[in-house]
Coordinates of C-alpha atoms in Angstrom, one line a residue:
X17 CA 18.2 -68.2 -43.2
X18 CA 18.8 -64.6 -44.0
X19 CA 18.2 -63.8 -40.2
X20 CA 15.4 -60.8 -41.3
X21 CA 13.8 -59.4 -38.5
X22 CA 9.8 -58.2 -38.7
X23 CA 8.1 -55.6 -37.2
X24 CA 4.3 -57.4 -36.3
X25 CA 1.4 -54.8 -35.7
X26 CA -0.7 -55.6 -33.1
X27 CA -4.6 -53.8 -33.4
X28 CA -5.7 -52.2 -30.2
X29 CA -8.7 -52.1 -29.5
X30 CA -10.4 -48.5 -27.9
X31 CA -14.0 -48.5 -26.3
X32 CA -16.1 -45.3 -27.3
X33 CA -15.2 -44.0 -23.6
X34 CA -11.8 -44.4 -23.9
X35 CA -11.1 -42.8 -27.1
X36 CA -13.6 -39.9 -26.1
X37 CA -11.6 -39.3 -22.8
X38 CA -7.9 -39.2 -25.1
X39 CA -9.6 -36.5 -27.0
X40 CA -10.9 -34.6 -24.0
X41 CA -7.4 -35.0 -22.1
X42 CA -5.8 -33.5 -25.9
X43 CA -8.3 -30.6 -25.8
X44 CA -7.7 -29.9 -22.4
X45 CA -3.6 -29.8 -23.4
X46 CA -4.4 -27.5 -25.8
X47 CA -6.2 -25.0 -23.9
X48 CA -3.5 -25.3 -21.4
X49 CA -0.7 -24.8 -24.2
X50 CA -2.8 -21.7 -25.3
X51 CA -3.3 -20.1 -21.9
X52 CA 0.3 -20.2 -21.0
X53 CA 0.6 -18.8 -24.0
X54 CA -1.6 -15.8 -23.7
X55 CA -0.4 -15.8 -20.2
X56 CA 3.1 -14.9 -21.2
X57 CA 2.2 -12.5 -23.3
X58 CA 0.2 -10.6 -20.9
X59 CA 3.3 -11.1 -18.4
X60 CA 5.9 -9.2 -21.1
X61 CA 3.3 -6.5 -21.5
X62 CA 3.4 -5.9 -18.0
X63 CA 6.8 -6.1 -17.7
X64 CA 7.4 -3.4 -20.3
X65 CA 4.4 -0.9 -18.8
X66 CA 6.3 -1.8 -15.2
X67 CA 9.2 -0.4 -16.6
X68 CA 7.7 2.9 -17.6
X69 CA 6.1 3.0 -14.7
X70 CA 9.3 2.8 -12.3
X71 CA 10.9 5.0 -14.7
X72 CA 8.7 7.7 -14.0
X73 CA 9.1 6.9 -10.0
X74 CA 12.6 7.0 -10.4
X75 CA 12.6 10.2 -12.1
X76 CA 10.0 11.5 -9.8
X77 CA 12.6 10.0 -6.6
X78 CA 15.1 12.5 -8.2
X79 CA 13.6 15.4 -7.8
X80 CA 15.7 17.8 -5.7
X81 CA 11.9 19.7 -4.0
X82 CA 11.2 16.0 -2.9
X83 CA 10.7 16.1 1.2
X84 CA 10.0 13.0 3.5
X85 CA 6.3 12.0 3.2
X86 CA 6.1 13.7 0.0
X87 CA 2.8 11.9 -1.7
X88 CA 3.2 10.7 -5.3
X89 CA -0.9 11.4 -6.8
X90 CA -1.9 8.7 -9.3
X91 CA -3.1 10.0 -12.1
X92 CA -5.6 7.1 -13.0
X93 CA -6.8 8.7 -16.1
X94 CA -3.2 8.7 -17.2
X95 CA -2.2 5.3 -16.0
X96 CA -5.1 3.8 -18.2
X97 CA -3.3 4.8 -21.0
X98 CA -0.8 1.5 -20.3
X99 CA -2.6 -0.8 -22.3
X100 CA -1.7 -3.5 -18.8
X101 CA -4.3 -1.4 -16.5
X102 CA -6.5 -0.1 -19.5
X103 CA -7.2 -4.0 -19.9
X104 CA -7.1 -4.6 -15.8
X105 CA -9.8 -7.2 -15.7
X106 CA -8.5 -9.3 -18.5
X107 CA -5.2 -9.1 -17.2
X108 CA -6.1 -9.9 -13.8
X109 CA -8.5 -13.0 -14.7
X110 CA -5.8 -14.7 -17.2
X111 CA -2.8 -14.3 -14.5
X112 CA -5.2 -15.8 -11.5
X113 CA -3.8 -18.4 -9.0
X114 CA -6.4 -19.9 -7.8
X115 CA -10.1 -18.6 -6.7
X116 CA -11.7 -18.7 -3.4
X117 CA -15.5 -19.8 -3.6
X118 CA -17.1 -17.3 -0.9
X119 CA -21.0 -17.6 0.4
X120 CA -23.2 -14.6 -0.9
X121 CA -25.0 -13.2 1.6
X122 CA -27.8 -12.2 -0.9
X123 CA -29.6 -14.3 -3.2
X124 CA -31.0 -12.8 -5.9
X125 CA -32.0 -16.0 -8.1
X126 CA -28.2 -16.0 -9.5
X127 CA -25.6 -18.5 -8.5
X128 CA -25.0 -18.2 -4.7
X129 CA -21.4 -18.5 -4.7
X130 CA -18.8 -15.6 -5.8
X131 CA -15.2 -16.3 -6.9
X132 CA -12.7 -14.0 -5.6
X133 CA -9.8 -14.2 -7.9
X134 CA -6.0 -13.7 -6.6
X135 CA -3.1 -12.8 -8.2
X136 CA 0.5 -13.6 -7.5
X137 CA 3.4 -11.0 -7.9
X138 CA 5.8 -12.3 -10.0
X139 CA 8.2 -9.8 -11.7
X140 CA 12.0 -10.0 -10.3
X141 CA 13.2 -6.7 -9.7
X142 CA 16.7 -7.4 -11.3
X143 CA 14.8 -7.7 -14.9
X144 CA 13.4 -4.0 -14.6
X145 CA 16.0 -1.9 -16.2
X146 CA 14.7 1.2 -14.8
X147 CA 14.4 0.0 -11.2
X148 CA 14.0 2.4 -8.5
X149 CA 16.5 0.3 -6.8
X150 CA 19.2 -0.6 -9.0
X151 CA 18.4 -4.6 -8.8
X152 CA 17.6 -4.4 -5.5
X153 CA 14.8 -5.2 -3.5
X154 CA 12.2 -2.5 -2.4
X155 CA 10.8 -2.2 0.8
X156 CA 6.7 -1.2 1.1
X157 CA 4.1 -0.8 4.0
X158 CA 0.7 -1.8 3.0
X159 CA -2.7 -0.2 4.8
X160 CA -6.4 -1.2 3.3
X161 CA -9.7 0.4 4.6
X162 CA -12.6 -2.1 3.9
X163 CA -16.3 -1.7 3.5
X164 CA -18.5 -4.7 4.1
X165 CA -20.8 -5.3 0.8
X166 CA -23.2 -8.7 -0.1
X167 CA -19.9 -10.5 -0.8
X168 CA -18.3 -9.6 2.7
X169 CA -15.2 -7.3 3.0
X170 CA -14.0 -5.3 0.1
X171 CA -11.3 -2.9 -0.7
X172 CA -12.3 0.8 -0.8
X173 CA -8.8 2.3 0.1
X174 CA -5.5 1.1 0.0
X175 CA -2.4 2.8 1.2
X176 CA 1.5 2.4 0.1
X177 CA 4.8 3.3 1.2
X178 CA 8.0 2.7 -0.1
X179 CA 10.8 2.8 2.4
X180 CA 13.6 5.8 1.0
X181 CA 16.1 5.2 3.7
X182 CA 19.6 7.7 3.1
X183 CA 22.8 8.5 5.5
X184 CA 20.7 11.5 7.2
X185 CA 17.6 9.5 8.0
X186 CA 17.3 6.0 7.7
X187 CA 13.4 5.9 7.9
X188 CA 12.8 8.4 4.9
X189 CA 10.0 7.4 2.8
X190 CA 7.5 8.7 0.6
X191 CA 3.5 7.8 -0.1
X192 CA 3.4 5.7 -3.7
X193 CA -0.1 5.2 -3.6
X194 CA -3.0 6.5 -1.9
X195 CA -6.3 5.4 -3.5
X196 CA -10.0 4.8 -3.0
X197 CA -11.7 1.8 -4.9
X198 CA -15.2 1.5 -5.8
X199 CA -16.8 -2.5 -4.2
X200 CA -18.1 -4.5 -6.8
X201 CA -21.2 -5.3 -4.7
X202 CA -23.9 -3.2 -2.8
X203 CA -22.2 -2.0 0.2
X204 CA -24.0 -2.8 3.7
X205 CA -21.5 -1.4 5.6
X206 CA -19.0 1.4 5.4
X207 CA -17.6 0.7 9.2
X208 CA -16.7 4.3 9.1
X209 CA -15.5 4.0 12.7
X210 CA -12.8 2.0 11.5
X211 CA -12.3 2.7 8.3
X212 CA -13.2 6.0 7.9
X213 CA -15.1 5.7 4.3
X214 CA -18.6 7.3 4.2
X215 CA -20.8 7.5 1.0
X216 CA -19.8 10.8 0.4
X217 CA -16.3 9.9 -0.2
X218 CA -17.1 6.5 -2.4
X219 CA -19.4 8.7 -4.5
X220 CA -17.8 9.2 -8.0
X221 CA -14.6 7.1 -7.5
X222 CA -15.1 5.2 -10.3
X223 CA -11.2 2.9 -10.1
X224 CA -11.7 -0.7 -10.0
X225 CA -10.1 -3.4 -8.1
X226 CA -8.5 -4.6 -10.9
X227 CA -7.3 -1.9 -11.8
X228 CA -4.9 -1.9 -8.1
X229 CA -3.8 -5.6 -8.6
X230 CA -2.8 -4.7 -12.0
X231 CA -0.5 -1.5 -11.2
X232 CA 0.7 -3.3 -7.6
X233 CA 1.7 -6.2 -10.0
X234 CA 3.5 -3.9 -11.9
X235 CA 4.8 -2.0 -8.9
X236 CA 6.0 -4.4 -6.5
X237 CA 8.1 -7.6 -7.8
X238 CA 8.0 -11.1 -6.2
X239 CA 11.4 -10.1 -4.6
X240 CA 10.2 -6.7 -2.8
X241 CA 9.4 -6.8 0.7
X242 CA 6.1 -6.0 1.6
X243 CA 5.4 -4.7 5.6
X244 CA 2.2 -4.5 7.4
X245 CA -0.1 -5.1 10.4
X246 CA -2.2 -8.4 10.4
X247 CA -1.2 -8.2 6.8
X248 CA -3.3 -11.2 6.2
X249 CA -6.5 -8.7 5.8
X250 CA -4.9 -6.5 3.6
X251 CA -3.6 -8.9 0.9
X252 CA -7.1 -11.1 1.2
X253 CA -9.0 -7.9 0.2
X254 CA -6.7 -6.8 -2.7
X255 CA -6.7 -10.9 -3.2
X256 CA -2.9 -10.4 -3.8
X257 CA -0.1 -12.9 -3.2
X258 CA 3.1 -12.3 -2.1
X259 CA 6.0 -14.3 -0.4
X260 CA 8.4 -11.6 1.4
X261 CA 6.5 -10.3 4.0
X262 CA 6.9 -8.5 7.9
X263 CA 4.0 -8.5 9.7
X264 CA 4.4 -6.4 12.7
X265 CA 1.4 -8.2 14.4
X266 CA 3.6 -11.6 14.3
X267 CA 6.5 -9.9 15.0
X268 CA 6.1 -8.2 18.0
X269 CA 3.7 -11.2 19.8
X270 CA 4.4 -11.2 23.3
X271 CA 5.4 -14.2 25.2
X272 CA 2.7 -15.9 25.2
X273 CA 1.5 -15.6 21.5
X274 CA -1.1 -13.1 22.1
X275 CA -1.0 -10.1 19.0
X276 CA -0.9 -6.5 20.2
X277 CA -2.7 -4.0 18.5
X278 CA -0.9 -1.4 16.2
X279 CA -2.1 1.3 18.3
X280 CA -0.9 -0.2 21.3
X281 CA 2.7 -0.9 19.5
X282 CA 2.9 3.0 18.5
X283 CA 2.1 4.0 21.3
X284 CA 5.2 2.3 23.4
X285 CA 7.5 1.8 21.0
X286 CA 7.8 4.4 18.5
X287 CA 5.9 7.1 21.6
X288 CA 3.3 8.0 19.0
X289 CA -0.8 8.0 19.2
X290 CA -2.3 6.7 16.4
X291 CA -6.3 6.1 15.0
X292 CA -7.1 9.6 17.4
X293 CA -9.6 10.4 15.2
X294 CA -13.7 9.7 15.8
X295 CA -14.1 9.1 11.6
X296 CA -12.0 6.7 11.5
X297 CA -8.4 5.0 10.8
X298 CA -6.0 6.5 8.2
X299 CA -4.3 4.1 6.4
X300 CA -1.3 6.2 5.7
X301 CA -0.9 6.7 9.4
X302 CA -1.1 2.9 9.8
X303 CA 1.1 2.0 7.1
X304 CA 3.7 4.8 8.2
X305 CA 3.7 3.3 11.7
X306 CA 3.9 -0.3 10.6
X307 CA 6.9 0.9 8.3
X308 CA 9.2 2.8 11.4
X309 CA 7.9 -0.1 13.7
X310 CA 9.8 -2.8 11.1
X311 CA 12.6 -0.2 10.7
X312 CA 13.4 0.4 14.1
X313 CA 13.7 -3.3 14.9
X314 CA 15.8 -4.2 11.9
X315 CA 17.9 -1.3 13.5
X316 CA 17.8 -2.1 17.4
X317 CA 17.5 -6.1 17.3
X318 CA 14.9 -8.3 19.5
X319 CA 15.4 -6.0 22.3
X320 CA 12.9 -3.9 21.0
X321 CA 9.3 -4.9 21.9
X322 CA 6.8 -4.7 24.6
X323 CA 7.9 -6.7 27.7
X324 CA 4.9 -8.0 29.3
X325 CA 4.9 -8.6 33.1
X326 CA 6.5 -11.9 33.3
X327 CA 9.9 -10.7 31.0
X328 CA 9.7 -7.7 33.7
X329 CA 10.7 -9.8 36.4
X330 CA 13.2 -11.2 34.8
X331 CA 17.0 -9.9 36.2
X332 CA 20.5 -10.5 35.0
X333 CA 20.9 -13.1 37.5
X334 CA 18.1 -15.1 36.2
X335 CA 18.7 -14.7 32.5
X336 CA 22.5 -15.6 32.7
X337 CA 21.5 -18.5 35.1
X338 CA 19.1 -19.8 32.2
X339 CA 22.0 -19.7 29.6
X340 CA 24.3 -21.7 31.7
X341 CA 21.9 -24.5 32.7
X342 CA 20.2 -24.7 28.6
X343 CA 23.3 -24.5 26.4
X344 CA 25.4 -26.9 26.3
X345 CA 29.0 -26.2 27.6
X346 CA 31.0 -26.1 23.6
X347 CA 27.6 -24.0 22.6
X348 CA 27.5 -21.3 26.0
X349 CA 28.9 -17.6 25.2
X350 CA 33.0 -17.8 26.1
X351 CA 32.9 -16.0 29.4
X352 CA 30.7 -18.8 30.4
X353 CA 33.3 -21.5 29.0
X354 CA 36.2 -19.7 31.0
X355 CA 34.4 -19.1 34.0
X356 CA 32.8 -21.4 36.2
X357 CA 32.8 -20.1 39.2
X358 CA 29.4 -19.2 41.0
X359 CA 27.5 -16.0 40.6
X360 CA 27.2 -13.7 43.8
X361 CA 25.0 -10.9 44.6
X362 CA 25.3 -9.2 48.0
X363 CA 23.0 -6.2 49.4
X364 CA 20.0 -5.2 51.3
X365 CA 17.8 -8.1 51.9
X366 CA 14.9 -6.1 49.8
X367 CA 17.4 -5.3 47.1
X368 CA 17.9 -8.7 47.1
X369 CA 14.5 -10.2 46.6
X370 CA 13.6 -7.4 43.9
X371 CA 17.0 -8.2 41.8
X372 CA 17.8 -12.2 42.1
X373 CA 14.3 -13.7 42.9
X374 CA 13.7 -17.5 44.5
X375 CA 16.1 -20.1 44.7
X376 CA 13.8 -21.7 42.0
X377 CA 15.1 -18.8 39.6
X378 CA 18.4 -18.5 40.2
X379 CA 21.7 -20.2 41.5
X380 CA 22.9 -17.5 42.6
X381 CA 24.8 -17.0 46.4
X382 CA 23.0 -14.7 48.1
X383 CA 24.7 -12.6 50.8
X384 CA 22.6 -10.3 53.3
X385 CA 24.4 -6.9 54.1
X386 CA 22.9 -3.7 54.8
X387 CA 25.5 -1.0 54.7
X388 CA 29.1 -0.5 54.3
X389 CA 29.2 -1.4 58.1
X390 CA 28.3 -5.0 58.2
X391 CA 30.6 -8.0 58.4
X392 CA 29.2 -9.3 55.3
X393 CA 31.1 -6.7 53.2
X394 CA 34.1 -9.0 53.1
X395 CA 33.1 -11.5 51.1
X396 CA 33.4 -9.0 48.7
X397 CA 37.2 -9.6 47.8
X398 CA 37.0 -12.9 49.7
X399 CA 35.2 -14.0 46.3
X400 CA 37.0 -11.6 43.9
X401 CA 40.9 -13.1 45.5
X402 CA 42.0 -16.0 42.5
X403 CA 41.3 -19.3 43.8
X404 CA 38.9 -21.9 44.0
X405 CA 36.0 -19.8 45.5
X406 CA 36.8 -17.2 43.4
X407 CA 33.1 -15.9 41.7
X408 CA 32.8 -15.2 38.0
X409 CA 30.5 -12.8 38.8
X410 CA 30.0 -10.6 42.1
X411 CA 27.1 -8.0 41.6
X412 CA 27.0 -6.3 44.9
X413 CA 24.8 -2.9 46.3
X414 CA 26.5 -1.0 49.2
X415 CA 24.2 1.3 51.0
X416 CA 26.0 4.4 52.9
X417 CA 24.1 6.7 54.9
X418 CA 25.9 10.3 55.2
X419 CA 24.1 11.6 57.7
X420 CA 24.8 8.5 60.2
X421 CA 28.6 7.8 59.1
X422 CA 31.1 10.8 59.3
X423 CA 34.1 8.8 57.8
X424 CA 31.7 6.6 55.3
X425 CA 34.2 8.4 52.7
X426 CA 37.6 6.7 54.3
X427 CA 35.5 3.7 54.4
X428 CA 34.4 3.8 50.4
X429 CA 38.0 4.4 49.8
X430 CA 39.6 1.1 51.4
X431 CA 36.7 -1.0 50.2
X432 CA 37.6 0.0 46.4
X433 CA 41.1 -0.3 47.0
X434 CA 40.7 -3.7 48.5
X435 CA 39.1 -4.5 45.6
X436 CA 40.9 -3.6 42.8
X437 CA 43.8 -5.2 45.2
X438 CA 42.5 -8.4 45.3
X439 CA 41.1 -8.9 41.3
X440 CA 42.8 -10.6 39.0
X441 CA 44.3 -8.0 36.3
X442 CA 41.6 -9.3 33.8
X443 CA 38.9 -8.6 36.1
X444 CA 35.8 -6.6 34.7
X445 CA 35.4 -3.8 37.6
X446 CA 31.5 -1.6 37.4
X447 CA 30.8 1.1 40.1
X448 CA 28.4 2.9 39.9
X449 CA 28.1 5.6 42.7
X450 CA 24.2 7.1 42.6
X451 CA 23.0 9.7 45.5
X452 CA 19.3 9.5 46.5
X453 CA 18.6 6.0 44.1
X454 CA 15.5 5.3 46.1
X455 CA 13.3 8.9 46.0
X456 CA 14.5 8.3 42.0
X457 CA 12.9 4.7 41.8
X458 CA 9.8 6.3 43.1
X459 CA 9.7 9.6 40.8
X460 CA 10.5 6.8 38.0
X461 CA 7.6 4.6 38.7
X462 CA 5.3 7.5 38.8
X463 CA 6.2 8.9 35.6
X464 CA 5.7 5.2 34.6
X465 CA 2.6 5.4 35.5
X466 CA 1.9 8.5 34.3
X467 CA 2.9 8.2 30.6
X468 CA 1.2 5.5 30.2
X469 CA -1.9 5.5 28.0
X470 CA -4.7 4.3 29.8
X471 CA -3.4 7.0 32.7
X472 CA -5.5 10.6 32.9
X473 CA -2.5 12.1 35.0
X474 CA 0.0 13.1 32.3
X475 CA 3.3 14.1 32.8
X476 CA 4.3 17.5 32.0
X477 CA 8.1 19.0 31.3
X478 CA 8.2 20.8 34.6
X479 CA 7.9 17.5 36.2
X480 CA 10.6 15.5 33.6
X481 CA 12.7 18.7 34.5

C-alpha cells in the first residue's frame, strides 16, 4: 500500500576456476597500471636528458669555426653521466615494442631462442624547448656496418647525419654520430669486405647497443625524418622504429621495380664513386651520399633518376601521345583541352624512326622530307595556317647542306618568314639552328660510353674541350 520498492540480492555462484582467473586478469591490470607507470617516468627522464642533449648540439651548431662535414665526437664517458644512457638497458627493456624471437645458431644447453628487443621513437620535436630546429622537424641519414655473431647480424658501427641546409648551400650538414658498438654475442664474422670492421678496431670499444637506442631516442623525435639506403637493415640492427622515413633504395626503383645499388646511384646521379676502398664500406660516405641523393630529388623533382633502356626510347611524341589517350579530357593539361588538333613531325626518314617510333607508339603524322629542297616542306605552314587541319603541334627537322646549296640561306629565310606568316599570333615558335648536329651525336655517344663506369676508356678534359 505504501508502493515501497526493494532491492532483492541474488547469490552468484563462482567455480574455483573462475574466481582464480578474475584474480589473475586483476594482477595482470595491475602490472599493466604499474608499467605504464614506470614507463612514463622513464619517458620524462628522457625527455629532460634530450633536452640537454640538443642544447649542447645547438650550442655546438653555433659555433662560428663550424665547416660542412664538421664531425661532432661523442664523448660516451660524458654522455653516461645522463642518468637516461647511464641506465641504457633498463630504459631500453621497459620502453620495448614488441620482441622478435630469432633462431640461435649455437646451442650451448641454454634456451635456443634470443629476443631482440625494439624501441619506438616517440618524442615530438615541438616539446623540446631547446630544439635544434625551433619545432621543426630534423632531417638525418642513417649508415650501420654489421658483423655477423651466433645471433645473426649485429650492430658494430653506426653512422649519422643531420641535414644543415642554409641560403649558400642547401646540402650543408654535419656528422652527429659516428660510433663503434661492441655485439652482444661471439662474432663469426666481421665481413670486413663490406663493412670494414676487423678485430683490431672492435678491440676495447666497450659502448653497448643500448646505449645507441637510448641516445637516438633522445636524439631523433617520432616527427624527424630519417634517410637511408635499404634502410630496413639499418633500423632492424639498431632494432629501432621509426615512421618518417626516405629510403633511396625505394625511391629511385626503376621501372620495373628492381632496387639499384647506392654505388650505382652515386655514381650517375650525384657523379661520385663510392665504397673504392678494398677494407671495406664507410658508413659516413654512404650516409652522406644517401643524404645529397634525397636532397637533390626533393630539389629537381621525379625527373631525377636513372632512366633504364625502355624510358630511353621514349620521345616527346610518345609521352604527350600517352597523356592524351589516359586522361580524361576535364583532367588532360590545358594546352591539350584547347588543342585538338593532330601532332606532326616532319624530317629525314631516320630522324624519323629514331624520334617518333611505330604507329603502335604514337599518333603522330609522319611526313618524309630530306632537305629544305623537297616538296614535303610545305606542309609545314599548310598545317601551322588556322583552320581545320591546323596541327597543335608541328615538330619538324630541316636538313641543309652548304656545300650542295649556294642560296640554302635565301631559302632559310622565306621558309621562316612563311612561317611566322602563316601562325596564329598565339603560336609557340622553337628554332633551333645547330651546325654539324650529327659528328656531335657521335662525339656525344662516345663520351657516353666513355664515362660510364664499367668503361676502361675514360674521358679526359682535352677530349670534353
Amino acid at each position: 500500500k505504501t508502493n515501497r520498492k526493494y532491492k532483492v540480492i541474488l547469490p552468484v555462484y563462482i567455480s574455483a576456476e573462475e574466481k582464480d582467473e578474475i584474480e589473475e586478469e586483476k594482477i595482470e591490470k595491475d602490472e599493466r597500471a604499474k608499467c605504464k607507470t614506470k614507463q612514463n617516468k622513464i619517458k620524462d627522464q628522457l625527455k629532460q636528458d634530450a633536452i640537454k642533449i640538443h642544447g649542447n648540439l645547438l650550442q655546438q651548431s653555433h659555433d662560428e669555426n663550424e665547416m660542412k662535414g664538421d664531425k661532432v665526437n661523442v664523448d660516451w664517458n660524458a654522455m653516461k653521466s645522463y642518468s637516461s644512457i647511464s641506465q641504457a638497458e633498463n630504459v631500453i627493456c621497459n620502453l620495448q615494442l614488441f620482441s622478435n624471437g630469432t633462431d640461435n645458431l649455437e646451442n650451448d644447453g641454454e634456451d635456443d631462442t634470443e629476443k631482440r628487443i625494439f624501441v619506438p621513437t616517440f618524442l615530438q620535436r615541438k616539446d623540446l624547448l631547446c630544439s635544434i630546429s625551433y619545432g621543426y622537424p630534423v632531417v638525418y641519414a642513417l649508415d650501420c656496418e654489421m658483423v655477423r655473431t651466433s645471433l645473426g647480424l649485429e650492430l658494430a658501427r653506426i653512422s649519422l647525419i643531420q641535414l644543415k641546409p642554409t641560403e649558400e648551400d642547401l646540402e650543408g650538414y654535419s656528422v652527429i654520430l659516428d660510433s663503434y658498438v661492441k655485439p652482444k654475442h661471439p662474432v663469426l664474422d666481421y665481413l670486413t669486405k663490406y663493412s670494414g670492421i676487423t678485430p683490431g678496431i672492435l678491440e676495447g670499444v666497450n659502448t653497448t647497443l643500448e646505449e645507441i637506442q637510448t641516445f637516438l631516442l633522445a636524439l631523433i623525435c617520432k616527427d624527424d625524418i630519417l634517410i637511408g639506403h635499404s634502410l630496413e637493415n639499418d633500423l632492424n640492427a639498431l632494432q629501432l622504429v621509426h615512421e618518417k622515413v626516405i629510403d633511396t633504395a625505394v625511391v629511385f626503383r626503376s621501372s620495373d621495380g628492381r632496387k639499384h645499388s647506392l654505388k650505382h646511384l652515386s655514381s650517375c646521379l650525384l657523379h661520385k664513386k663510392i665504397q673504392q676502398a678494398q677494407c671495406g664500406h664507410d658508413s659516413i660516405e654512404d650516409a652522406l651520399s644517401s643524404l645529397l641523393l634525397a636532397v637533390r630529388r626533393a630539389i629537381l623533382g621525379d625527373n631525377f633518376m636513372i632512366y633504364d633502356k625502355r624510358n630511353h626510347k621514349q620521345n616527346l611524341m610518345t609521352i604527350l601521345t600517352r597523356i592524351r589517350r589516359q586522361q580524361g579530357q576535364h583532367k588532360q593539361p590545358l594546352f591539350f583541352q584547347r588543342n585538338e588538333g593532330p601532332f606532326i613531325c616532319l624530317g629525314p626518314n631516320e630522324w624519323v624512326k629514331e624520334h617518333v617510333g611505330g604507329r603502335d607508339q604514337s599518333t603522330a603524322n609522319v611526313l618524309q622530307c630530306e632537305n629544305i629542297n623537297s616538296s614535303s616542306i610545305r606542309a609545314i605552314t599548310s598545317y601551322l595556317r588556322q583552320g581545320a587541319r591546323s596541327a597543335s603541334m608541328l615538330w619538324a627537322r630541316v636538313c641543309v647542306d652548304p656545300a650542295a646549296d649556294e642560296e640554302y640561306n635565301t631559302k632559310i629565310d622565306s621558309l621562316l618568314s612563311s612561317v611566322f606568316d602563316t601562325s596564329a599570333t598565339n603560336t609557340v615558335i622553337l628554332i633551333i639552328i645547330q651546325v654539324g648536329y650529327d659528328e656531335a651525336k657521335n662525339l656525344y655517344k662516345q663520351r657516353t660510353a666513355a664515362k660510364d663506369p664499367r668503361s676502361t676508356l675514360g674521358w679526359s678534359q682535352t677530349q670534353e674541350e
